[in-house]
Amino acid sequence: MRLLLVEDDLMVASGMKLGLTDAGYAVDWVSSAERALEVLAQESFDIAILDIGLSGMDGLELLHRMRSKGMACASMPVLMLTARDGLHDRVRGLDLGADDYMVKPYELPELLARLRALLRRSQAANSAVLSFGPLALDTAAHSVGVWTGGEEGAGELQSIDLGPREWTVLEYLLIHAPKPASKDKLLQALTGWDKEITPNAVEVYVSRLRAKLEPHGVALRSIRGFGYRLDLLQAETAAS
């Protein structure tokens, strides 16, 4: 998942970025609302964390502009994170379109749980588990498994060991299943500005993931000139 962090305190931003990166997010950080608007006009993100007390344009005005009609990020989940604990600030932030609100100092586990909840809500999902056929990815427990009976809830859940990049690819594909995911979007989900991953590297992670899924009846189909999507092998066999 690609996350935009807007925070003008270098030490706070560095600590947050480290914790979020360790949790599997590709974090891009900017220190001003003005820079955030420039970035949002050119690139897409899955979720954003905004600090209210920014120098120059504050986070509330940034949020107001992000929610303006015609903005590509108008529906993106936004969590406000601030040292202000006044009721007026919380109410104004929520009224302007914030999806959630946390007051500093915060605990990282709670922040991560709130981000997961916002992402599930944005995808109209009410469970921490993303499922596709026999495949089940638990975003809260950070575990992946397949049901031995061939479908959700059938048999036993057999664990699959994935590396961090493979996890990110699978999570992104599951969120968008059964629709395909573009290679460019997967590339963005895998990395931020300070780490370069080539399209060829994406193919490597997809290939590794495919090798782990196909024995369990889940195919990772390549769509020429676009990207990839999840399919069920038995469905392909029945159609042939």
PDB file of C-alpha atoms in Angstrom:
ATOM      1  CA  MET A   1       0.000   0.000   0.000  1.00  0.00           C
ATOM      2  CA  ARG A   2       1.318   3.429  -0.928  1.00  0.00           C
ATOM      3  CA  LEU A   3       0.940   6.064   1.801  1.00  0.00           C
ATOM      4  CA  LEU A   4       1.463   9.835   1.697  1.00  0.00           C
ATOM      5  CA  LEU A   5       2.716  11.324   4.971  1.00  0.00           C
ATOM      6  CA  VAL A   6       2.410  15.107   5.377  1.00  0.00           C
ATOM      7  CA  GLU A   7       4.353  16.146   8.482  1.00  0.00           C
ATOM      8  CA  ASP A   8       6.674  19.138   8.988  1.00  0.00           C
ATOM      9  CA  ASP A   9       8.552  17.820  12.029  1.00  0.00           C
ATOM     10  CA  LEU A  10      11.567  15.903  10.729  1.00  0.00           C
ATOM     11  CA  MET A  11      12.028  13.738  13.819  1.00  0.00           C
ATOM     12  CA  VAL A  12       8.344  12.818  14.018  1.00  0.00           C
ATOM     13  CA  ALA A  13       8.202  12.107  10.280  1.00  0.00           C
ATOM     14  CA  SER A  14      11.345   9.942  10.391  1.00  0.00           C
ATOM     15  CA  GLY A  15       9.987   7.838  13.246  1.00  0.00           C
ATOM     16  CA  MET A  16       6.595   7.421  11.608  1.00  0.00           C
ATOM     17  CA  LYS A  17       8.107   6.537   8.263  1.00  0.00           C
ATOM     18  CA  LEU A  18      10.301   3.867   9.847  1.00  0.00           C
ATOM     19  CA  GLY A  19       7.385   2.269  11.688  1.00  0.00           C
ATOM     20  CA  LEU A  20       5.056   2.394   8.694  1.00  0.00           C
ATOM     21  CA  THR A  21       7.717   1.018   6.342  1.00  0.00           C
ATOM     22  CA  ASP A  22       8.400  -1.857   8.725  1.00  0.00           C
ATOM     23  CA  ALA A  23       4.649  -2.576   8.641  1.00  0.00           C
ATOM     24  CA  GLY A  24       4.760  -2.961   4.859  1.00  0.00           C
ATOM     25  CA  TYR A  25       3.706   0.474   3.608  1.00  0.00           C
ATOM     26  CA  ALA A  26       5.532   2.309   0.836  1.00  0.00           C
ATOM     27  CA  VAL A  27       5.765   5.721   2.501  1.00  0.00           C
ATOM     28  CA  ASP A  28       6.336   9.004   0.664  1.00  0.00           C
ATOM     29  CA  TRP A  29       6.914  11.995   2.941  1.00  0.00           C
ATOM     30  CA  VAL A  30       6.442  15.705   2.271  1.00  0.00           C
ATOM     31  CA  SER A  31       6.870  18.493   4.809  1.00  0.00           C
ATOM     32  CA  SER A  32       4.300  21.019   3.575  1.00  0.00           C
ATOM     33  CA  ALA A  33       0.710  21.184   2.386  1.00  0.00           C
ATOM     34  CA  GLU A  34       1.793  23.041  -0.716  1.00  0.00           C
ATOM     35  CA  ARG A  35       4.163  20.255  -1.722  1.00  0.00           C
ATOM     36  CA  ALA A  36       1.472  17.661  -0.937  1.00  0.00           C
ATOM     37  CA  LEU A  37      -0.918  19.308  -3.404  1.00  0.00           C
ATOM     38  CA  GLU A  38       1.764  19.268  -6.099  1.00  0.00           C
ATOM     39  CA  VAL A  39       2.402  15.570  -5.528  1.00  0.00           C
ATOM     40  CA  LEU A  40      -1.291  14.652  -5.398  1.00  0.00           C
ATOM     41  CA  ALA A  41      -1.852  16.342  -8.746  1.00  0.00           C
ATOM     42  CA  GLN A  42       0.692  14.015 -10.357  1.00  0.00           C
ATOM     43  CA  GLU A  43       0.626  10.724  -8.452  1.00  0.00           C
ATOM     44  CA  SER A  44      -1.863   8.434  -6.704  1.00  0.00           C
ATOM     45  CA  PHE A  45      -1.834   6.993  -3.187  1.00  0.00           C
ATOM     46  CA  ASP A  46      -3.922   4.469  -1.295  1.00  0.00           C
ATOM     47  CA  ILE A  47      -4.142   6.490   1.935  1.00  0.00           C
ATOM     48  CA  ALA A  48      -2.783   9.672   3.535  1.00  0.00           C
ATOM     49  CA  ILE A  49      -1.793  10.851   7.006  1.00  0.00           C
ATOM     50  CA  LEU A  50      -1.993  14.620   7.490  1.00  0.00           C
ATOM     51  CA  ASP A  51      -0.679  16.698  10.382  1.00  0.00           C
ATOM     52  CA  ILE A  52      -2.896  19.670  11.200  1.00  0.00           C
ATOM     53  CA  GLY A  53      -0.182  21.982  12.541  1.00  0.00           C
ATOM     54  CA  LEU A  54       1.788  22.500   9.336  1.00  0.00           C
ATOM     55  CA  SER A  55       3.700  25.716   8.711  1.00  0.00           C
ATOM     56  CA  GLY A  56       2.162  27.784   5.921  1.00  0.00           C
ATOM     57  CA  MET A  57      -1.079  26.169   4.791  1.00  0.00           C
ATOM     58  CA  ASP A  58      -2.332  23.986   7.645  1.00  0.00           C
ATOM     59  CA  GLY A  59      -3.578  20.438   7.392  1.00  0.00           C
ATOM     60  CA  LEU A  60      -7.250  21.400   7.596  1.00  0.00           C
ATOM     61  CA  GLU A  61      -6.997  23.668   4.569  1.00  0.00           C
ATOM     62  CA  LEU A  62      -5.047  20.947   2.753  1.00  0.00           C
ATOM     63  CA  LEU A  63      -7.813  18.466   3.545  1.00  0.00           C
ATOM     64  CA  HIS A  64     -10.438  20.937   2.305  1.00  0.00           C
ATOM     65  CA  ARG A  65      -8.624  21.270  -1.025  1.00  0.00           C
ATOM     66  CA  MET A  66      -8.099  17.509  -1.321  1.00  0.00           C
ATOM     67  CA  ARG A  67     -11.841  16.970  -0.950  1.00  0.00           C
ATOM     68  CA  SER A  68     -12.660  19.574  -3.611  1.00  0.00           C
ATOM     69  CA  LYS A  69     -14.703  18.480  -6.609  1.00  0.00           C
ATOM     70  CA  GLY A  70     -12.524  17.263  -9.459  1.00  0.00           C
ATOM     71  CA  MET A  71      -9.553  16.246  -7.298  1.00  0.00           C
ATOM     72  CA  ALA A  72      -8.364  12.716  -8.079  1.00  0.00           C
ATOM     73  CA  CYS A  73      -7.710  12.180  -4.361  1.00  0.00           C
ATOM     74  CA  ALA A  74     -11.188  13.335  -3.283  1.00  0.00           C
ATOM     75  CA  SER A  75     -12.204   9.863  -2.096  1.00  0.00           C
ATOM     76  CA  MET A  76      -8.831   8.733  -0.735  1.00  0.00           C
ATOM     77  CA  PRO A  77      -8.911   7.734   2.959  1.00  0.00           C
ATOM     78  CA  VAL A  78      -7.334  10.398   5.186  1.00  0.00           C
ATOM     79  CA  LEU A  79      -6.245  10.121   8.811  1.00  0.00           C
ATOM     80  CA  MET A  80      -5.546  13.368  10.665  1.00  0.00           C
ATOM     81  CA  LEU A  81      -2.689  13.164  13.181  1.00  0.00           C
ATOM     82  CA  THR A  82      -2.089  16.201  15.385  1.00  0.00           C
ATOM     83  CA  ALA A  83      -1.038  17.535  18.761  1.00  0.00           C
ATOM     84  CA  ARG A  84      -4.253  19.556  18.966  1.00  0.00           C
ATOM     85  CA  ASP A  85      -6.757  17.864  21.263  1.00  0.00           C
ATOM     86  CA  GLY A  86      -9.535  20.458  21.181  1.00  0.00           C
ATOM     87  CA  LEU A  87     -13.026  19.274  20.317  1.00  0.00           C
ATOM     88  CA  HIS A  88     -13.423  22.083  17.774  1.00  0.00           C
ATOM     89  CA  ASP A  89     -10.393  20.911  15.776  1.00  0.00           C
ATOM     90  CA  ARG A  90     -11.557  17.305  15.765  1.00  0.00           C
ATOM     91  CA  VAL A  91     -15.065  18.239  14.674  1.00  0.00           C
ATOM     92  CA  ARG A  92     -13.808  20.578  11.954  1.00  0.00           C
ATOM     93  CA  GLY A  93     -11.425  17.945  10.607  1.00  0.00           C
ATOM     94  CA  LEU A  94     -14.165  15.336  10.420  1.00  0.00           C
ATOM     95  CA  ASP A  95     -16.599  17.806   8.860  1.00  0.00           C
ATOM     96  CA  LEU A  96     -14.031  18.680   6.188  1.00  0.00           C
ATOM     97  CA  GLY A  97     -13.805  15.032   5.173  1.00  0.00           C
ATOM     98  CA  ALA A  98     -11.262  13.329   7.436  1.00  0.00           C
ATOM     99  CA  ASP A  99     -11.975   9.620   7.815  1.00  0.00           C
ATOM    100  CA  ASP A 100     -10.318   9.291  11.214  1.00  0.00           C
ATOM    101  CA  TYR A 101      -8.468  11.384  13.770  1.00  0.00           C
ATOM    102  CA  MET A 102      -5.632  10.624  16.209  1.00  0.00           C
ATOM    103  CA  VAL A 103      -4.025  12.886  18.782  1.00  0.00           C
ATOM    104  CA  LYS A 104      -0.283  12.876  19.456  1.00  0.00           C
ATOM    105  CA  PRO A 105       1.387  11.176  21.204  1.00  0.00           C
ATOM    106  CA  TYR A 106       0.140   8.038  19.510  1.00  0.00           C
ATOM    107  CA  GLU A 107       0.893   4.340  19.820  1.00  0.00           C
ATOM    108  CA  LEU A 108       2.080   2.735  16.567  1.00  0.00           C
ATOM    109  CA  PRO A 109      -0.056  -0.433  16.894  1.00  0.00           C
ATOM    110  CA  GLU A 110      -3.214   1.671  17.171  1.00  0.00           C
ATOM    111  CA  LEU A 111      -2.176   3.841  14.229  1.00  0.00           C
ATOM    112  CA  LEU A 112      -1.581   0.746  12.092  1.00  0.00           C
ATOM    113  CA  ALA A 113      -4.936  -0.740  13.137  1.00  0.00           C
ATOM    114  CA  ARG A 114      -6.744   2.482  12.211  1.00  0.00           C
ATOM    115  CA  LEU A 115      -5.029   2.572   8.822  1.00  0.00           C
ATOM    116  CA  ARG A 116      -6.073  -1.024   8.144  1.00  0.00           C
ATOM    117  CA  ALA A 117      -9.650  -0.198   9.106  1.00  0.00           C
ATOM    118  CA  LEU A 118      -9.710   2.822   6.778  1.00  0.00           C
ATOM    119  CA  LEU A 119      -8.356   0.772   3.883  1.00  0.00           C
ATOM    120  CA  ARG A 120     -10.953  -1.947   4.452  1.00  0.00           C
ATOM    121  CA  ARG A 121     -13.703   0.654   4.632  1.00  0.00           C
ATOM    122  CA  SER A 122     -12.535   2.315   1.416  1.00  0.00           C
ATOM    123  CA  GLN A 123     -12.784  -1.046  -0.332  1.00  0.00           C
ATOM    124  CA  ALA A 124     -16.262  -1.691   1.153  1.00  0.00           C
ATOM    125  CA  ALA A 125     -14.928  -4.569   3.228  1.00  0.00           C
ATOM    126  CA  ASN A 126     -15.830  -5.192   6.876  1.00  0.00           C
ATOM    127  CA  SER A 127     -13.320  -7.941   7.614  1.00  0.00           C
ATOM    128  CA  ALA A 128      -9.578  -7.958   8.193  1.00  0.00           C
ATOM    129  CA  VAL A 129      -9.376 -10.990   5.905  1.00  0.00           C
ATOM    130  CA  LEU A 130      -9.117 -10.604   2.125  1.00  0.00           C
ATOM    131  CA  SER A 131     -10.296 -13.757   0.351  1.00  0.00           C
ATOM    132  CA  PHE A 132     -10.205 -15.162  -3.169  1.00  0.00           C
ATOM    133  CA  GLY A 133     -11.222 -18.781  -3.720  1.00  0.00           C
ATOM    134  CA  PRO A 134      -9.185 -20.856  -1.243  1.00  0.00           C
ATOM    135  CA  LEU A 135      -6.826 -17.947  -0.549  1.00  0.00           C
ATOM    136  CA  ALA A 136      -7.087 -15.913   2.672  1.00  0.00           C
ATOM    137  CA  LEU A 137      -4.883 -12.945   3.633  1.00  0.00           C
ATOM    138  CA  ASP A 138      -5.336 -11.617   7.169  1.00  0.00           C
ATOM    139  CA  THR A 139      -4.230  -7.967   7.249  1.00  0.00           C
ATOM    140  CA  ALA A 140      -4.425  -7.785  11.053  1.00  0.00           C
ATOM    141  CA  ALA A 141      -2.437 -10.951  11.787  1.00  0.00           C
ATOM    142  CA  HIS A 142      -0.219 -10.391   8.728  1.00  0.00           C
ATOM    143  CA  SER A 143      -0.653 -14.007   7.651  1.00  0.00           C
ATOM    144  CA  VAL A 144      -1.542 -15.768   4.397  1.00  0.00           C
ATOM    145  CA  GLY A 145      -3.046 -19.205   3.969  1.00  0.00           C
ATOM    146  CA  VAL A 146      -5.115 -21.444   1.700  1.00  0.00           C
ATOM    147  CA  TRP A 147      -8.088 -23.596   2.651  1.00  0.00           C
ATOM    148  CA  THR A 148      -7.249 -27.221   1.880  1.00  0.00           C
ATOM    149  CA  GLY A 149     -10.857 -27.883   0.833  1.00  0.00           C
ATOM    150  CA  GLY A 150     -10.464 -25.572  -2.163  1.00  0.00           C
ATOM    151  CA  GLU A 151     -12.759 -22.750  -1.000  1.00  0.00           C
ATOM    152  CA  GLU A 152     -13.168 -20.338   1.901  1.00  0.00           C
ATOM    153  CA  GLY A 153     -13.866 -22.158   5.176  1.00  0.00           C
ATOM    154  CA  ALA A 154     -13.431 -25.650   3.702  1.00  0.00           C
ATOM    155  CA  GLY A 155     -10.908 -27.973   5.324  1.00  0.00           C
ATOM    156  CA  GLU A 156      -7.947 -26.530   7.201  1.00  0.00           C
ATOM    157  CA  LEU A 157      -6.105 -23.259   6.646  1.00  0.00           C
ATOM    158  CA  GLN A 158      -2.596 -24.043   5.419  1.00  0.00           C
ATOM    159  CA  SER A 159      -0.048 -21.266   5.887  1.00  0.00           C
ATOM    160  CA  ILE A 160       1.979 -19.840   2.979  1.00  0.00           C
ATOM    161  CA  ASP A 161       5.294 -18.121   3.653  1.00  0.00           C
ATOM    162  CA  LEU A 162       5.663 -14.845   1.732  1.00  0.00           C
ATOM    163  CA  GLY A 163       8.404 -12.256   1.643  1.00  0.00           C
ATOM    164  CA  PRO A 164       7.510  -8.585   2.280  1.00  0.00           C
ATOM    165  CA  ARG A 165       7.377  -7.680  -1.431  1.00  0.00           C
ATOM    166  CA  GLU A 166       5.355 -10.758  -2.301  1.00  0.00           C
ATOM    167  CA  TRP A 167       2.918  -9.850   0.477  1.00  0.00           C
ATOM    168  CA  THR A 168       2.493  -6.336  -0.927  1.00  0.00           C
ATOM    169  CA  VAL A 169       1.816  -7.644  -4.440  1.00  0.00           C
ATOM    170  CA  LEU A 170      -0.725 -10.190  -3.193  1.00  0.00           C
ATOM    171  CA  GLU A 171      -2.492  -7.702  -0.920  1.00  0.00           C
ATOM    172  CA  TYR A 172      -2.855  -5.241  -3.792  1.00  0.00           C
ATOM    173  CA  LEU A 173      -4.164  -7.936  -6.154  1.00  0.00           C
ATOM    174  CA  LEU A 174      -6.662  -9.180  -3.548  1.00  0.00           C
ATOM    175  CA  ILE A 175      -7.990  -5.699  -2.837  1.00  0.00           C
ATOM    176  CA  HIS A 176      -8.709  -5.211  -6.538  1.00  0.00           C
ATOM    177  CA  ALA A 177      -9.810  -8.797  -7.383  1.00  0.00           C
ATOM    178  CA  PRO A 178     -11.399  -9.888  -9.617  1.00  0.00           C
ATOM    179  CA  LYS A 179     -10.365  -6.761 -11.541  1.00  0.00           C
ATOM    180  CA  PRO A 180      -6.812  -6.626 -12.881  1.00  0.00           C
ATOM    181  CA  ALA A 181      -4.103  -4.470 -11.308  1.00  0.00           C
ATOM    182  CA  SER A 182      -1.840  -2.455 -13.549  1.00  0.00           C
ATOM    183  CA  LYS A 183       1.906  -2.997 -13.475  1.00  0.00           C
ATOM    184  CA  ASP A 184       2.453   0.715 -12.826  1.00  0.00           C
ATOM    185  CA  LYS A 185       0.184   0.638  -9.750  1.00  0.00           C
ATOM    186  CA  LEU A 186       1.956  -2.429  -8.413  1.00  0.00           C
ATOM    187  CA  LEU A 187       5.267  -0.663  -8.905  1.00  0.00           C
ATOM    188  CA  GLN A 188       3.989   2.309  -6.896  1.00  0.00           C
ATOM    189  CA  ALA A 189       2.666   0.017  -4.166  1.00  0.00           C
ATOM    190  CA  LEU A 190       6.064  -1.640  -3.844  1.00  0.00           C
ATOM    191  CA  THR A 191       8.203   1.434  -3.475  1.00  0.00           C
ATOM    192  CA  GLY A 192       8.335   5.104  -2.584  1.00  0.00           C
ATOM    193  CA  TRP A 193      10.443   7.897  -3.987  1.00  0.00           C
ATOM    194  CA  ASP A 194      13.627   6.947  -2.165  1.00  0.00           C
ATOM    195  CA  LYS A 195      13.786   3.326  -3.382  1.00  0.00           C
ATOM    196  CA  GLU A 196      13.805   2.436  -7.035  1.00  0.00           C
ATOM    197  CA  ILE A 197      12.307  -0.835  -8.222  1.00  0.00           C
ATOM    198  CA  THR A 198      12.259  -1.518 -11.940  1.00  0.00           C
ATOM    199  CA  PRO A 199       9.304  -3.056 -13.810  1.00  0.00           C
ATOM    200  CA  ASN A 200      11.506  -6.140 -14.315  1.00  0.00           C
ATOM    201  CA  ALA A 201      11.785  -6.484 -10.530  1.00  0.00           C
ATOM    202  CA  VAL A 202       7.984  -6.470 -10.300  1.00  0.00           C
ATOM    203  CA  GLU A 203       7.946  -9.417 -12.703  1.00  0.00           C
ATOM    204  CA  VAL A 204      10.380 -11.257 -10.411  1.00  0.00           C
ATOM    205  CA  TYR A 205       8.098 -10.849  -7.375  1.00  0.00           C
ATOM    206  CA  VAL A 206       5.058 -11.823  -9.436  1.00  0.00           C
ATOM    207  CA  SER A 207       6.861 -14.943 -10.666  1.00  0.00           C
ATOM    208  CA  ARG A 208       7.807 -15.960  -7.110  1.00  0.00           C
ATOM    209  CA  LEU A 209       4.256 -15.387  -5.937  1.00  0.00           C
ATOM    210  CA  ARG A 210       2.810 -17.344  -8.854  1.00  0.00           C
ATOM    211  CA  ALA A 211       4.985 -20.339  -7.987  1.00  0.00           C
ATOM    212  CA  LYS A 212       3.631 -20.317  -4.419  1.00  0.00           C
ATOM    213  CA  LEU A 213      -0.043 -19.901  -5.392  1.00  0.00           C
ATOM    214  CA  GLU A 214      -0.524 -22.208  -8.384  1.00  0.00           C
ATOM    215  CA  PRO A 215      -0.018 -25.448  -6.416  1.00  0.00           C
ATOM    216  CA  HIS A 216      -3.044 -24.348  -4.369  1.00  0.00           C
ATOM    217  CA  GLY A 217      -5.323 -23.653  -7.333  1.00  0.00           C
ATOM    218  CA  VAL A 218      -4.827 -19.890  -7.622  1.00  0.00           C
ATOM    219  CA  ALA A 219      -3.394 -18.497 -10.864  1.00  0.00           C
ATOM    220  CA  LEU A 220      -1.730 -15.136 -11.331  1.00  0.00           C
ATOM    221  CA  ARG A 221      -2.555 -14.267 -14.924  1.00  0.00           C
ATOM    222  CA  SER A 222      -0.502 -11.788 -16.950  1.00  0.00           C
ATOM    223  CA  ILE A 223      -2.473  -9.319 -19.048  1.00  0.00           C
ATOM    224  CA  ARG A 224      -0.316  -8.183 -21.940  1.00  0.00           C
ATOM    225  CA  GLY A 225       0.414  -4.480 -21.911  1.00  0.00           C
ATOM    226  CA  PHE A 226      -1.406  -3.862 -18.617  1.00  0.00           C
ATOM    227  CA  GLY A 227      -0.634  -5.964 -15.560  1.00  0.00           C
ATOM    228  CA  TYR A 228      -1.932  -8.946 -13.630  1.00  0.00           C
ATOM    229  CA  ARG A 229      -5.046 -10.441 -12.061  1.00  0.00           C
ATOM    230  CA  LEU A 230      -5.945 -13.383  -9.852  1.00  0.00           C
ATOM    231  CA  ASP A 231      -7.840 -16.345 -11.354  1.00  0.00           C
ATOM    232  CA  LEU A 232      -8.890 -19.765 -10.121  1.00  0.00           C
ATOM    233  CA  LEU A 233      -7.195 -22.644 -11.914  1.00  0.00           C
ATOM    234  CA  GLN A 234     -10.277 -24.875 -11.696  1.00  0.00           C
ATOM    235  CA  ALA A 235     -12.341 -22.146 -13.344  1.00  0.00           C
ATOM    236  CA  GLU A 236      -9.829 -22.008 -16.185  1.00  0.00           C
ATOM    237  CA  THR A 237      -9.916 -25.802 -16.572  1.00  0.00           C
ATOM    238  CA  ALA A 238     -13.715 -25.883 -16.663  1.00  0.00           C
ATOM    239  CA  ALA A 239     -13.775 -23.205 -19.351  1.00  0.00           C
ATOM    240  CA  SER A 240     -11.289 -25.011 -21.603  1.00  0.00           C
TER     241      SER A 240
END
